[in-house]
CSV table of C-alpha atoms and ligand atoms in Angstrom, one decimal:
chain,number,residue,atom,x,y,z
A,168,UNK,CA,85.1,91.6,75.8
A,169,UNK,CA,86.4,95.2,75.7
A,170,UNK,CA,83.0,96.7,76.4
A,171,UNK,CA,82.6,94.7,79.7
A,172,UNK,CA,83.2,96.9,82.7
A,173,UNK,CA,85.4,95.4,85.5
A,174,UNK,CA,85.6,97.3,88.7
A,175,UNK,CA,88.8,96.7,90.6
A,176,UNK,CA,88.1,97.4,94.3
A,177,UNK,CA,91.5,96.6,95.6
A,178,UNK,CA,94.4,99.0,95.1
A,179,UNK,CA,95.9,98.5,91.6
A,180,UNK,CA,99.3,97.4,93.1
A,181,UNK,CA,99.9,94.4,90.8
A,182,UNK,CA,101.1,95.8,87.4
A,183,UNK,CA,100.7,92.4,85.7
A,184,UNK,CA,97.2,91.9,86.9
A,185,UNK,CA,96.2,95.5,85.8
A,186,UNK,CA,97.9,95.0,82.4
A,187,UNK,CA,96.1,91.7,81.8
A,188,UNK,CA,92.7,93.1,82.8
A,189,UNK,CA,93.2,96.3,80.7
A,190,UNK,CA,94.0,94.2,77.7
A,191,UNK,CA,90.7,92.5,77.8
A,192,UNK,CA,88.1,94.6,79.6
A,193,UNK,CA,87.3,98.2,80.4
A,194,UNK,CA,89.0,98.5,83.8
A,195,UNK,CA,87.8,100.9,86.5
A,196,UNK,CA,90.2,101.4,89.4
A,197,UNK,CA,87.9,102.2,92.2
A,198,UNK,CA,90.6,102.9,94.7
A,199,UNK,CA,91.8,105.9,92.8
A,200,UNK,CA,88.4,107.4,92.1
A,201,UNK,CA,87.8,110.3,94.4
A,202,UNK,CA,84.0,110.6,94.1
A,203,UNK,CA,82.9,107.0,94.3
A,204,UNK,CA,79.2,107.6,94.7
A,205,UNK,CA,79.1,109.8,91.5
A,206,UNK,CA,81.3,107.3,89.6
A,207,UNK,CA,79.0,104.4,90.6
A,208,UNK,CA,75.9,106.4,89.5
A,209,UNK,CA,77.3,107.1,86.1
A,210,UNK,CA,78.9,103.6,85.4
A,211,UNK,CA,76.9,101.1,87.3
A,212,UNK,CA,75.2,99.7,84.2
A,213,UNK,CA,78.4,98.7,82.5
A,214,UNK,CA,80.0,97.0,85.4
A,215,UNK,CA,79.6,93.2,85.2
A,216,UNK,CA,82.6,92.1,87.2
A,217,UNK,CA,84.4,93.0,90.4
A,218,UNK,CA,88.1,92.2,91.1
A,219,UNK,CA,89.1,92.5,94.7
A,220,UNK,CA,91.6,90.9,97.1
A,221,UNK,CA,92.3,90.3,100.8
A,222,UNK,CA,92.0,94.1,101.6
A,223,UNK,CA,88.9,95.0,99.5
A,224,UNK,CA,86.3,92.8,97.9
A,225,UNK,CA,82.6,93.3,97.4
A,226,UNK,CA,80.4,94.1,100.4
A,227,UNK,CA,76.6,94.1,100.5
A,228,UNK,CA,76.4,97.9,99.9
A,229,UNK,CA,78.6,97.7,96.7
A,230,UNK,CA,76.8,94.7,95.4
A,231,UNK,CA,73.5,96.5,95.9
A,232,UNK,CA,74.8,99.4,93.9
A,233,UNK,CA,75.8,97.2,90.9
A,234,UNK,CA,72.6,95.9,89.3
A,235,UNK,CA,74.4,94.1,86.4
A,236,UNK,CA,77.1,92.4,88.5
A,237,UNK,CA,77.7,88.8,87.4
A,238,UNK,CA,81.0,87.7,89.0
A,239,UNK,CA,83.4,88.6,91.7
A,240,UNK,CA,86.9,87.3,90.9
A,241,UNK,CA,89.2,87.6,93.9
A,242,UNK,CA,92.9,88.0,93.7
A,243,UNK,CA,93.2,86.1,97.0
A,244,UNK,CA,92.4,82.7,98.4
A,245,UNK,CA,90.5,84.3,101.3
A,246,UNK,CA,87.0,85.5,100.5
A,247,UNK,CA,86.1,87.1,103.8
A,248,UNK,CA,85.8,90.6,102.1
A,249,UNK,CA,83.0,89.3,99.8
A,250,UNK,CA,79.4,89.1,101.0
A,251,UNK,CA,78.8,85.6,100.0
A,252,UNK,CA,75.2,85.5,101.2
A,253,UNK,CA,74.4,88.5,99.0
A,254,UNK,CA,76.2,86.9,96.0
A,255,UNK,CA,74.2,83.7,96.5
A,256,UNK,CA,71.0,85.6,96.7
A,257,UNK,CA,71.7,87.5,93.5
A,258,UNK,CA,73.2,84.5,91.6
A,259,UNK,CA,76.5,86.3,91.4
A,260,UNK,CA,79.5,83.9,90.7
A,261,UNK,CA,82.5,84.1,93.0
A,262,UNK,CA,86.1,82.8,92.3
A,263,UNK,CA,89.3,82.9,94.3
A,264,UNK,CA,92.9,81.8,93.8
A,265,UNK,CA,93.5,78.5,95.7
A,266,UNK,CA,96.5,76.1,95.4
A,267,UNK,CA,98.9,78.4,93.5
A,268,UNK,CA,99.8,80.3,96.7
A,269,UNK,CA,99.8,77.4,99.1
A,270,UNK,CA,103.5,76.7,99.1
A,271,UNK,CA,104.4,80.4,99.6
A,272,UNK,CA,102.1,80.8,102.6
A,273,UNK,CA,103.3,77.6,104.1
A,274,UNK,CA,106.9,78.5,103.5
A,275,UNK,CA,106.3,81.9,105.2
A,276,UNK,CA,104.7,80.2,108.2
A,277,UNK,CA,107.8,78.1,108.7
A,278,UNK,CA,110.0,81.2,108.1
A,279,UNK,CA,108.1,83.0,110.9
A,280,UNK,CA,108.6,80.1,113.3
A,281,UNK,CA,112.3,80.1,112.6
A,282,UNK,CA,112.5,83.9,112.7
A,283,UNK,CA,110.8,84.2,116.1
A,284,UNK,CA,112.6,81.3,117.8
A,285,UNK,CA,116.0,82.0,116.4
A,286,UNK,CA,115.6,85.8,116.6
A,287,UNK,CA,116.6,86.3,113.0
A,288,UNK,CA,115.5,89.9,112.7
A,289,UNK,CA,117.1,91.2,115.9
A,290,UNK,CA,120.3,89.3,115.2
A,291,UNK,CA,120.5,90.7,111.7
A,292,UNK,CA,120.1,94.2,113.3
A,293,UNK,CA,122.9,93.2,115.8
A,294,UNK,CA,125.3,92.7,112.9
A,295,UNK,CA,124.2,95.8,111.0
A,296,UNK,CA,124.5,98.1,114.0
A,297,UNK,CA,128.1,97.0,114.7
A,298,UNK,CA,127.2,95.4,118.1
A,299,UNK,CA,128.8,92.0,117.1
A,300,UNK,CA,132.2,93.7,117.6
A,301,UNK,CA,131.4,94.1,121.3
A,302,UNK,CA,130.4,90.4,121.8
A,303,UNK,CA,128.4,87.5,120.6
A,304,UNK,CA,124.6,87.6,120.2
A,305,UNK,CA,122.7,85.9,123.0
A,306,UNK,CA,121.4,82.3,122.8
A,307,UNK,CA,118.1,81.6,121.2
A,308,UNK,CA,115.6,78.7,121.1
A,309,UNK,CA,115.7,75.6,119.1
A,310,UNK,CA,113.0,75.1,116.4
A,311,UNK,CA,113.5,71.4,115.4
A,312,UNK,CA,111.3,69.1,117.4
A,313,UNK,CA,108.9,71.8,118.8
A,314,UNK,CA,105.3,70.7,118.9
A,315,UNK,CA,103.2,72.5,116.3
A,316,UNK,CA,99.4,73.0,116.7
A,317,UNK,CA,97.5,74.1,113.5
A,318,UNK,CA,94.1,75.6,113.5
A,319,UNK,CA,92.6,74.7,110.1
A,320,UNK,CA,93.9,71.8,108.2
A,321,UNK,CA,92.9,72.8,104.6
A,322,UNK,CA,95.5,73.1,101.8
A,323,UNK,CA,97.6,75.6,103.6
A,324,UNK,CA,97.4,74.0,107.1
A,325,UNK,CA,98.4,70.6,105.6
A,326,UNK,CA,101.3,72.2,103.7
A,327,UNK,CA,102.6,73.7,107.0
A,328,UNK,CA,102.2,70.4,108.7
A,329,UNK,CA,104.2,68.6,106.0
A,330,UNK,CA,107.0,71.2,106.3
A,331,UNK,CA,107.0,71.1,110.1
A,332,UNK,CA,107.2,67.3,110.0
A,333,UNK,CA,110.5,67.7,108.1
A,334,UNK,CA,111.8,69.6,111.2
A,335,UNK,CA,110.7,66.6,113.4
A,336,UNK,CA,107.9,68.6,114.9
A,337,UNK,CA,105.0,66.6,116.4
A,338,UNK,CA,101.8,67.9,114.7
A,339,UNK,CA,98.4,68.4,116.2
A,340,UNK,CA,95.4,70.3,114.9
A,341,UNK,CA,91.9,71.7,115.5
A,342,UNK,CA,89.2,71.9,112.9
A,343,UNK,CA,85.4,71.9,113.3
A,344,UNK,CA,85.3,68.1,112.9
A,345,UNK,CA,88.1,65.5,113.2
A,346,UNK,CA,89.6,64.4,109.8
A,347,UNK,CA,89.6,60.7,109.2
A,348,UNK,CA,92.3,60.8,106.6
A,349,UNK,CA,95.1,62.5,108.6
A,350,UNK,CA,97.5,60.9,111.2
A,351,UNK,CA,97.9,64.1,113.3
A,352,UNK,CA,96.5,64.4,116.8
A,353,UNK,CA,93.1,66.1,116.9
A,354,UNK,CA,91.9,68.5,119.6
A,355,UNK,CA,88.2,69.3,119.7
A,356,UNK,CA,88.9,72.8,121.2
A,357,UNK,CA,91.4,75.5,120.4
A,358,UNK,CA,92.2,75.9,124.1
A,359,UNK,CA,93.2,72.2,124.4
A,360,UNK,CA,95.3,72.5,121.2
A,361,UNK,CA,97.0,75.6,122.6
A,362,UNK,CA,97.7,73.9,126.0
A,363,UNK,CA,99.3,71.0,124.2
A,364,UNK,CA,101.6,72.6,121.6
A,365,UNK,CA,104.6,75.0,121.7
A,366,UNK,CA,103.8,76.8,118.4
A,367,UNK,CA,100.2,77.6,117.5
A,368,UNK,CA,99.5,78.4,113.9
A,369,UNK,CA,96.3,80.1,112.6
A,370,UNK,CA,95.7,78.7,109.1
A,371,UNK,CA,91.9,78.6,108.9
A,372,UNK,CA,89.5,80.8,106.8
A,373,UNK,CA,88.0,83.9,108.5
A,374,UNK,CA,84.3,83.4,109.2
A,375,UNK,CA,82.0,84.6,112.0
A,376,UNK,CA,82.9,81.3,113.8
A,377,UNK,CA,86.7,81.9,113.6
A,378,UNK,CA,86.7,85.6,114.4
A,379,UNK,CA,88.8,86.0,117.6
A,380,UNK,CA,89.5,82.3,117.7
A,381,UNK,CA,92.7,83.4,119.4
A,382,UNK,CA,91.4,85.0,122.6
A,383,UNK,CA,92.7,85.6,126.1
A,384,UNK,CA,92.0,82.0,127.2
A,385,UNK,CA,93.8,80.5,124.2
A,386,UNK,CA,96.8,82.9,124.7
A,387,UNK,CA,97.0,81.9,128.4
A,388,UNK,CA,96.9,78.2,127.5
A,389,UNK,CA,99.7,78.7,125.0
A,390,UNK,CA,101.7,80.4,127.8
A,391,UNK,CA,104.9,82.3,128.4
A,392,UNK,CA,107.0,79.9,126.3
A,393,UNK,CA,104.4,79.5,123.5
A,394,UNK,CA,104.6,81.1,120.1
A,395,UNK,CA,101.7,82.3,118.0
A,396,UNK,CA,102.0,82.3,114.2
A,397,UNK,CA,99.2,84.1,112.2
A,398,UNK,CA,99.2,83.7,108.4
A,399,UNK,CA,95.4,83.8,108.3
A,400,UNK,CA,93.6,87.1,108.9
A,401,UNK,CA,94.1,89.8,111.6
A,402,UNK,CA,90.6,89.4,113.0
A,403,UNK,CA,91.3,85.8,113.9
A,404,UNK,CA,93.1,87.3,116.9
A,405,UNK,CA,91.8,89.5,119.6
A,406,UNK,CA,94.6,91.9,118.9
A,407,UNK,CA,94.5,94.0,122.1
A,408,UNK,CA,94.7,90.7,124.1
A,409,UNK,CA,97.6,89.6,122.1
A,410,UNK,CA,99.5,92.9,122.5
A,411,UNK,CA,99.0,92.9,126.3
A,412,UNK,CA,100.1,89.2,126.6
A,413,UNK,CA,103.3,90.0,124.6
A,414,UNK,CA,104.0,93.2,126.5
A,415,UNK,CA,103.4,91.5,129.9
A,416,UNK,CA,105.4,88.4,128.9
A,417,UNK,CA,102.4,86.0,129.2
A,418,UNK,CA,103.1,84.8,125.7
A,419,UNK,CA,106.6,83.7,124.5
A,420,UNK,CA,106.5,85.3,121.0
A,421,UNK,CA,104.5,85.9,117.8
A,422,UNK,CA,105.1,85.8,114.1
A,423,UNK,CA,102.4,87.9,112.4
A,424,UNK,CA,101.8,88.4,108.7
A,425,UNK,CA,98.3,89.8,109.2
A,426,UNK,CA,96.7,92.4,111.5
A,427,UNK,CA,93.3,93.7,112.6
A,428,UNK,CA,93.4,97.0,110.8
A,429,UNK,CA,96.1,96.7,108.0
A,430,UNK,CA,98.4,98.6,107.4
A,431,UNK,CA,98.1,99.8,111.0
A,432,UNK,CA,100.1,97.7,113.4
A,433,UNK,CA,100.0,98.2,117.2
A,434,UNK,CA,103.1,100.2,118.0
A,435,UNK,CA,103.5,98.5,121.3
A,436,UNK,CA,104.9,95.6,119.3
A,437,UNK,CA,107.6,97.5,117.6
A,438,UNK,CA,110.2,97.2,120.4
A,439,UNK,CA,109.7,93.5,121.2
A,440,UNK,CA,112.5,91.2,120.0
A,441,UNK,CA,110.3,88.1,120.3
A,442,UNK,CA,107.8,89.4,117.7
A,443,UNK,CA,108.2,89.3,113.9
A,444,UNK,CA,105.9,91.7,112.0
A,445,UNK,CA,105.3,91.2,108.2
A,446,UNK,CA,103.2,93.4,105.9
A,447,UNK,CA,100.7,90.6,104.8
A,448,UNK,CA,103.1,89.0,102.2
A,449,UNK,CA,102.1,85.3,102.5
A,450,UNK,CA,101.5,85.0,98.7
A,451,UNK,CA,103.8,87.8,97.9
A,452,UNK,CA,106.3,86.2,95.4
A,453,UNK,CA,106.5,87.2,91.7
A,454,UNK,CA,105.8,83.5,90.8
A,455,UNK,CA,102.6,83.1,92.8
A,456,UNK,CA,101.2,86.6,92.1
A,457,UNK,CA,101.5,85.9,88.4
A,458,UNK,CA,99.7,82.6,88.8
A,459,UNK,CA,97.0,84.3,90.9
A,460,UNK,CA,96.6,87.0,88.3
A,461,UNK,CA,96.2,84.4,85.5
A,462,UNK,CA,93.5,82.7,87.6
A,463,UNK,CA,91.6,86.0,88.1
A,464,UNK,CA,91.7,86.8,84.4
A,465,UNK,CA,91.0,83.1,83.4
A,466,UNK,CA,88.0,83.0,85.6
A,467,UNK,CA,86.6,86.2,84.1
A,468,UNK,CA,87.2,85.0,80.6
A,469,UNK,CA,85.6,81.6,81.3
A,470,UNK,CA,82.5,83.3,82.8
A,471,UNK,CA,82.0,85.7,79.9
A,472,UNK,CA,82.6,83.0,77.3
A,473,UNK,CA,80.1,80.7,79.1
A,474,UNK,CA,82.7,78.2,80.0
A,475,UNK,CA,83.2,76.4,83.4
A,476,UNK,CA,84.9,78.6,86.0
A,477,UNK,CA,88.5,77.6,86.8
A,478,UNK,CA,88.3,78.0,90.6
A,479,UNK,CA,84.7,78.6,91.6
A,480,UNK,CA,83.6,79.4,95.1
A,481,UNK,CA,80.0,80.0,94.1
B,173,LIG,O1,95.7,86.9,102.2
B,173,LIG,C1,95.9,86.5,101.1
B,173,LIG,C2,94.9,85.7,100.4
B,173,LIG,O2,93.8,85.4,100.9
B,173,LIG,O3,95.2,85.2,99.3
């Protein structure tokens, strides 16, 4: 398989993934190529696979420039950076990395809930800056028993629900259609869900339908005591609306792992104690990233050996 060209469109930040790909294929690291147009012109014929992630995948323009592209294997569960319609049209296969990261993302969502309500980050700073010597840290808000509303009840949404249940949190949810096999309360609209929970979690896929699913109306329904947790994608949230609600105190707090224009985060949020900001690390453990890399490589190998794909999307 060494002659098969694989174009890595995401930054080559995962050494294990890079090493595994380089062992098997001719790997091109697109991110570090200065003249991309010239590179594509000279190498397009040999590139039969693309490896991307949550930050860079394969858009219509790139797909158009790769006449021999057969498969896009994403180092992520989310596939919003891949033009699926174009892939379908061209018969290009698409794979992602579901299941192996579910626990980590769900753990992080609970971590964000605890961190926001119990003010873990500012109280850690309180100790480090020596302020404890001058008096105790102020009281915070209890997490156990808070009602949790989840947008999207797929693998990750369900894993968050299961964990929140262990904290005696009543669970409700919103999805496109009510699920017959879950016992949680269903709300047909996000505004209703927001009005009836204390912590609202975004755990759905990013699509045209779910872009800005968190808007001013939803934020106002969640209210000055409500907390928003986003472990989905930045564009799920109308970010300027979220920032002004937090700055004006119209929303109680937020735990955010994802942003509209990563790695750029609105600086207005930096001074707010009721906000926890993470650098998109939902699946960022050594254990899960290794399993994700093995799936990316396993899917490519399966494809080029004419075997069934391990985790096909298309
Ligand atoms: O954001 C991370 C992923 O989609 O895996």
